[in-house]
Coordinates of C-alpha atoms in Angstrom, one line a residue:
M13 CA -8.1 174.3 158.4
S14 CA -5.1 172.3 160.0
H15 CA -5.3 168.6 160.9
A16 CA -3.2 166.5 163.1
I17 CA -2.7 164.0 160.1
E18 CA -0.6 165.6 157.4
P19 CA 0.8 163.9 154.4
K20 CA 4.7 164.3 153.8
P21 CA 5.9 167.7 152.2
G22 CA 5.2 167.9 148.6
V23 CA 2.0 165.9 148.2
M24 CA -0.1 169.0 148.8
Q25 CA 1.7 170.9 145.7
I26 CA -0.1 168.2 143.7
A27 CA -2.9 169.3 141.5
P28 CA -5.0 166.5 140.4
Y29 CA -4.2 165.4 136.8
Q30 CA -6.6 166.7 134.2
G31 CA -7.5 164.4 131.3
G32 CA -8.6 165.3 128.0
A33 CA -12.1 166.2 127.6
S34 CA -14.6 163.6 126.7
S35 CA -17.9 165.9 126.4
A36 CA -19.3 168.7 125.4
P37 CA -22.6 170.4 127.2
G38 CA -25.5 170.3 125.0
V39 CA -23.6 168.4 122.2
K40 CA -24.3 164.6 121.7
D41 CA -22.0 163.6 118.6
V42 CA -18.7 164.6 120.1
V43 CA -15.5 164.0 118.1
K44 CA -12.7 163.5 120.7
L45 CA -9.4 164.9 119.8
S46 CA -8.2 165.6 123.3
S47 CA -6.2 162.4 124.4
N48 CA -4.2 161.5 121.5
E49 CA -5.8 158.1 121.1
N50 CA -5.6 155.7 118.0
P51 CA -8.9 156.9 116.2
F52 CA -9.4 152.9 114.9
G53 CA -9.2 151.5 118.3
P54 CA -7.1 148.3 119.4
P55 CA -6.2 145.8 116.6
E56 CA -8.7 142.9 116.1
S57 CA -6.1 140.7 117.3
A58 CA -6.1 142.2 120.8
R59 CA -10.1 142.0 120.8
K60 CA -10.1 138.6 120.0
V61 CA -7.8 137.4 122.9
L62 CA -9.8 139.3 125.1
R63 CA -12.7 137.3 124.4
K64 CA -10.7 134.0 125.0
V65 CA -9.3 134.9 128.2
E66 CA -12.4 136.1 130.2
H67 CA -13.0 132.8 131.6
L68 CA -9.7 133.0 133.5
L69 CA -10.6 136.1 135.3
H70 CA -11.1 134.3 138.8
R71 CA -7.4 133.5 138.4
Y72 CA -4.7 135.7 139.6
P73 CA -2.4 136.9 136.7
S74 CA 1.2 136.4 135.9
T75 CA 3.7 138.2 138.5
D76 CA 6.8 138.2 136.2
H77 CA 4.9 139.0 133.0
A78 CA 7.2 136.6 131.2
S79 CA 5.1 136.0 128.1
L80 CA 4.4 139.7 127.7
R81 CA 8.0 140.7 128.1
T82 CA 9.2 137.8 125.7
A83 CA 6.8 139.1 123.0
I84 CA 8.1 142.6 123.4
G85 CA 11.7 141.3 123.2
E86 CA 11.2 139.3 120.0
V87 CA 9.4 142.0 118.3
H88 CA 11.8 144.8 119.1
G89 CA 14.9 142.7 119.3
L90 CA 15.6 143.3 123.1
D91 CA 16.7 141.4 126.0
P92 CA 13.2 140.4 128.0
E93 CA 15.3 140.3 131.3
M94 CA 15.9 144.1 130.8
I95 CA 12.1 144.7 130.5
V96 CA 9.9 145.6 133.3
C97 CA 5.9 146.2 132.6
G98 CA 3.7 148.5 134.4
A99 CA 0.1 150.0 134.3
G100 CA 0.9 152.4 131.6
S101 CA 4.3 154.5 131.2
D102 CA 2.6 156.3 134.0
E103 CA 3.3 153.8 136.7
L104 CA 6.8 153.4 135.5
I105 CA 7.7 157.2 135.8
H106 CA 5.9 156.9 139.3
M107 CA 8.2 153.9 140.4
L108 CA 11.2 155.5 139.0
C109 CA 10.5 158.3 141.3
T110 CA 9.6 156.5 144.3
A111 CA 12.8 154.5 144.1
Y112 CA 15.5 157.2 143.1
T113 CA 14.1 160.3 144.5
G114 CA 13.1 161.8 147.8
P115 CA 13.8 164.8 150.3
G116 CA 16.9 166.7 149.5
T117 CA 17.1 165.2 145.9
E118 CA 16.1 167.2 142.7
V119 CA 14.5 165.8 139.3
I120 CA 14.9 167.6 136.0
H121 CA 12.0 167.9 133.1
T122 CA 11.8 170.6 130.6
E123 CA 9.4 173.3 130.3
H124 CA 6.7 171.9 128.1
G125 CA 7.3 168.3 129.5
F126 CA 4.7 165.8 130.4
S127 CA 3.1 167.0 133.9
M128 CA 3.7 163.3 135.6
Y129 CA 7.5 164.1 135.8
R130 CA 6.6 166.9 138.2
L131 CA 3.8 165.3 139.7
S132 CA 5.4 161.8 140.6
T133 CA 8.6 163.7 141.9
L134 CA 6.4 165.5 144.2
A135 CA 4.9 162.4 145.4
A136 CA 8.1 161.0 146.1
G137 CA 9.2 163.8 148.2
G138 CA 11.5 165.2 145.7
T139 CA 11.9 168.5 144.1
P140 CA 10.9 169.0 140.5
V141 CA 13.5 171.4 138.7
C142 CA 11.9 172.9 135.3
V143 CA 14.4 173.7 132.5
P144 CA 13.6 176.2 129.5
E145 CA 13.3 174.6 126.1
H146 CA 14.5 176.5 123.0
E147 CA 11.2 177.3 120.6
R148 CA 9.3 174.4 122.1
K149 CA 12.3 172.0 121.6
V150 CA 14.4 170.2 124.6
D151 CA 17.7 171.9 124.9
V152 CA 20.2 169.9 126.3
D153 CA 22.8 172.3 127.3
R154 CA 20.1 173.8 129.4
I155 CA 19.5 170.3 131.0
L156 CA 23.3 169.9 131.7
D157 CA 23.8 173.5 133.2
A158 CA 20.8 172.5 135.6
V159 CA 22.4 169.5 137.0
N160 CA 23.9 169.4 140.4
F161 CA 25.0 167.3 143.2
R162 CA 21.1 166.7 144.0
T163 CA 20.1 165.4 140.7
K164 CA 18.8 162.0 140.3
L165 CA 16.8 161.8 137.5
V166 CA 16.4 163.5 134.0
F167 CA 13.3 163.2 132.0
V168 CA 13.1 163.7 128.4
A169 CA 10.0 162.7 126.3
N170 CA 11.3 162.0 122.6
P171 CA 8.9 162.6 120.7
A172 CA 7.6 165.1 123.3
N173 CA 4.2 166.0 124.5
P174 CA 2.5 168.2 124.1
T175 CA 4.9 170.0 121.5
G176 CA 5.4 166.9 119.0
T177 CA 8.9 167.9 118.5
M178 CA 12.0 165.6 118.7
L179 CA 15.7 165.8 119.5
G180 CA 17.9 163.7 116.9
G181 CA 20.1 160.7 118.3
N182 CA 23.3 162.6 118.5
E183 CA 21.9 165.1 120.8
I184 CA 20.3 162.3 123.2
G185 CA 23.5 160.4 123.1
R186 CA 25.4 163.5 124.1
L187 CA 23.0 164.1 127.0
A188 CA 23.5 160.7 128.0
A189 CA 27.2 161.0 128.0
E190 CA 27.7 164.2 129.8
L191 CA 25.5 163.5 132.7
P192 CA 27.3 162.2 135.6
D193 CA 27.2 158.2 136.2
N194 CA 24.9 158.6 139.2
V195 CA 22.1 160.4 137.5
L196 CA 19.5 158.3 135.4
L197 CA 18.4 159.6 132.2
V198 CA 14.8 158.5 131.3
L199 CA 13.6 158.5 127.8
D200 CA 9.9 158.6 127.5
G201 CA 9.1 156.8 124.3
A202 CA 5.2 157.0 124.4
Y203 CA 5.0 158.2 120.9
A204 CA 8.4 156.4 119.4
E205 CA 6.2 154.0 117.1
Y206 CA 4.8 157.1 115.5
V207 CA 8.6 157.8 114.1
E208 CA 9.6 155.0 111.3
G209 CA 12.7 153.3 112.1
Y210 CA 12.9 154.9 115.9
D211 CA 13.7 152.6 118.5
G212 CA 12.6 155.0 121.3
G213 CA 16.4 155.0 122.6
A214 CA 17.0 151.3 123.1
R215 CA 20.2 150.9 121.7
L216 CA 21.5 153.8 124.0
V217 CA 19.9 151.8 127.0
S218 CA 22.0 148.5 125.8
K219 CA 25.2 150.7 125.9
R220 CA 25.1 152.4 129.0
E221 CA 24.2 152.1 132.8
N222 CA 22.3 155.4 133.2
V223 CA 19.6 155.2 130.6
V224 CA 16.0 153.8 130.9
M225 CA 13.4 153.9 128.2
T226 CA 9.8 153.8 128.8
R227 CA 6.9 153.2 126.1
T228 CA 3.1 152.5 126.3
F229 CA 0.5 150.5 124.7
S230 CA -2.0 153.4 125.1
K231 CA -1.1 155.4 122.0
I232 CA -0.6 153.4 118.4
Y233 CA -1.7 150.2 120.1
G234 CA -5.0 151.7 121.0
L235 CA -5.0 150.0 124.5
G236 CA -5.5 153.2 126.6
G237 CA -8.1 151.8 128.4
L238 CA -6.3 148.7 129.6
R239 CA -3.1 150.6 131.0
V240 CA -0.2 148.6 129.9
G241 CA 3.4 150.1 129.6
W242 CA 6.9 148.9 129.9
A243 CA 10.6 149.9 130.6
Y244 CA 13.9 149.0 129.0
A245 CA 16.6 149.3 131.6
P246 CA 20.0 148.2 132.6
A247 CA 20.1 145.4 135.2
H248 CA 20.5 147.1 138.2
V249 CA 17.7 149.5 137.3
V250 CA 15.5 146.3 136.5
D251 CA 16.3 144.9 140.0
V252 CA 15.1 148.1 141.6
L253 CA 11.9 148.4 139.9
N254 CA 10.8 144.9 140.6
R255 CA 11.4 145.5 144.2
V256 CA 9.0 148.6 144.2
R257 CA 6.6 147.1 141.6
G258 CA 3.4 145.6 143.0
P259 CA 3.4 141.9 142.4
F260 CA 0.1 141.9 140.5
N261 CA 0.3 145.4 138.9
L262 CA -1.3 144.1 135.4
G263 CA -4.1 141.9 135.0
A264 CA -4.8 138.9 132.7
L265 CA -6.5 140.9 130.1
Q266 CA -4.0 143.6 130.2
L267 CA -1.4 141.1 129.6
A268 CA -3.1 139.1 126.9
A269 CA -4.3 141.9 125.0
A270 CA -0.8 143.8 124.9
E271 CA 0.8 140.7 123.9
A272 CA -1.3 140.3 120.7
A273 CA -0.9 143.8 120.0
V274 CA 2.9 144.3 120.1
R275 CA 2.9 141.1 117.6
D276 CA 0.5 142.7 115.3
R277 CA 2.9 144.5 113.0
D278 CA 0.6 145.1 110.4
Y279 CA -1.8 147.1 112.4
V280 CA 1.1 149.2 113.9
N281 CA 2.3 150.0 110.2
R282 CA -1.1 150.7 108.8
S283 CA -1.7 153.1 111.9
R284 CA 1.8 154.8 111.7
A285 CA 1.1 155.5 107.7
E286 CA -2.3 156.8 108.1
N287 CA -1.4 158.9 111.0
A288 CA 1.5 160.3 109.1
R289 CA -0.7 161.1 105.8
M290 CA -3.5 162.9 107.9
R291 CA -0.7 164.7 110.2
T292 CA 0.9 166.1 107.1
W293 CA -2.5 167.2 105.6
M294 CA -3.6 168.9 109.0
A295 CA -0.4 170.8 109.5
K296 CA -0.6 171.9 106.0
A297 CA -4.5 173.0 105.9
L298 CA -3.8 174.9 109.3
A299 CA -1.0 176.7 107.9
E300 CA -3.1 177.7 105.1
I301 CA -5.6 179.5 107.3
G302 CA -2.8 181.1 109.4
V303 CA -2.6 178.7 112.2
M304 CA 1.2 177.5 112.6
S305 CA 2.5 174.3 113.9
D306 CA 6.1 172.7 114.6
T307 CA 6.8 170.0 112.6
S308 CA 5.2 167.0 114.6
T309 CA 6.9 163.4 114.9
A310 CA 3.9 162.1 117.1
N311 CA -0.1 161.7 116.6
F312 CA -1.2 165.2 117.2
V313 CA -0.5 168.7 116.0
L314 CA 0.1 171.7 118.2
A315 CA -1.8 174.5 116.9
R316 CA -0.5 178.2 117.6
F317 CA -2.7 181.1 117.8
D318 CA -1.7 184.6 118.0
S319 CA -2.7 184.9 121.7
T320 CA -4.2 183.3 124.6
E321 CA -7.6 185.0 124.1
E322 CA -7.8 183.7 120.4
A323 CA -6.8 180.2 121.4
E324 CA -9.3 180.0 124.3
A325 CA -12.2 181.6 122.0
C326 CA -11.2 178.9 119.3
N327 CA -11.5 176.4 121.9
A328 CA -14.7 177.5 122.8
H329 CA -16.2 177.6 119.1
L330 CA -15.0 174.0 118.6
R331 CA -16.7 172.6 121.7
S332 CA -19.9 174.2 120.5
E333 CA -19.4 172.0 117.3
G334 CA -18.6 169.0 119.3
L335 CA -15.2 168.9 118.6
L336 CA -12.8 168.3 121.6
V337 CA -9.2 169.3 121.6
R338 CA -6.7 169.8 124.1
Q339 CA -6.0 173.1 125.9
V340 CA -2.2 173.2 127.0
A341 CA -1.9 176.5 129.1
G342 CA -1.1 174.0 131.8
Y343 CA 1.8 173.2 129.9
G344 CA 3.2 176.8 129.5
L345 CA 1.6 177.1 126.0
P346 CA -1.6 179.2 126.7
N347 CA -1.8 180.2 122.9
C348 CA -1.9 176.6 121.8
L349 CA -4.4 173.8 121.3
R350 CA -3.3 170.4 121.0
I351 CA -5.4 168.5 118.4
T352 CA -4.9 164.7 118.1
V353 CA -4.7 163.4 114.4
G354 CA -8.1 161.4 114.0
D355 CA -9.5 159.8 111.1
E356 CA -9.7 161.7 107.8
A357 CA -13.3 162.6 108.5
S358 CA -12.6 164.1 111.9
C359 CA -9.4 165.9 110.7
R360 CA -11.3 167.5 107.8
R361 CA -14.2 168.6 110.2
V362 CA -11.7 170.2 113.0
V363 CA -9.8 171.8 110.3
H364 CA -13.1 173.2 108.6
A365 CA -14.4 174.4 112.0
I366 CA -11.1 176.4 112.8
G367 CA -11.3 177.9 109.2
V368 CA -14.7 179.1 110.1
F369 CA -13.7 180.4 113.4
K370 CA -10.7 182.5 111.6
G371 CA -13.0 183.7 108.9
S372 CA -11.6 181.7 106.1
E373 CA -14.3 179.1 105.4
D374 CA -17.9 179.7 104.9

């Protein structure tokens, strides 16, 4: 049925985003390993500050996020004036597309890249261009081959979701150097904190005028329910983003909790170490029962099965056991299941259940 009032081209190509499952029919005690959440929740420092600021909920929050930007800058050794905050890195991705793309322009993302790159491009009226990966890893040469005069943005998640693979600094640097000066490279560092000693691309941003880094508090900081993200960008990009950003896009609770969390380095270090321990164990245990995966640098393992049918059957078996993982057929990986690294009990339970499904466990 047609209507006289129509949205702009591209909007109706957007399928609503499907988050990770949170429930299984007929099962009360579910283990959610479908959304890459920190199994330990937010740090106690963030919980405490939330209780302190609840009496300020009738007041409008800061519009410039100065206190949070200062904290991020101090912790990561960055210039706070080059930081923009948003409602998760999703909003920052959306703002970049709103500001830099539109009809007649193209945005490059990779074959298994985060779906919001495509969706935000379509919402802005631009054309998303999907570039093949090589064995589930971003291929810099394929990206460069796809660039033309219409290209405005290139999105690369590093570490990548849902594959967990990662490009080295030399390859990222080469991509930035070989892109035309009028093309913005966006490095999505949602999982950067899970890589020891990795800056998410911040040093590259400091050196170049065509690179932006986005980060989030939804993963290692355990604040997914509050939606806080940030971008580190050259001054000209910061100016643009602050022009399209809503003045009150972050509330008082979000700002306070994120500031406390980013300063809690002991919590981050503990979460990283425990994730690495259980990620290594899970990948090895899965391999021993015939389920392979690429080396993951994030907080999940992408388990590969022999066929789409086997992956779907295993997912159904896990759901019947109250174990929720993520099917990633929508990311071009129909024979895979993405499994969040939970606490030790959850990891052991899901591996055991997959072993039963494969016939290697009693």
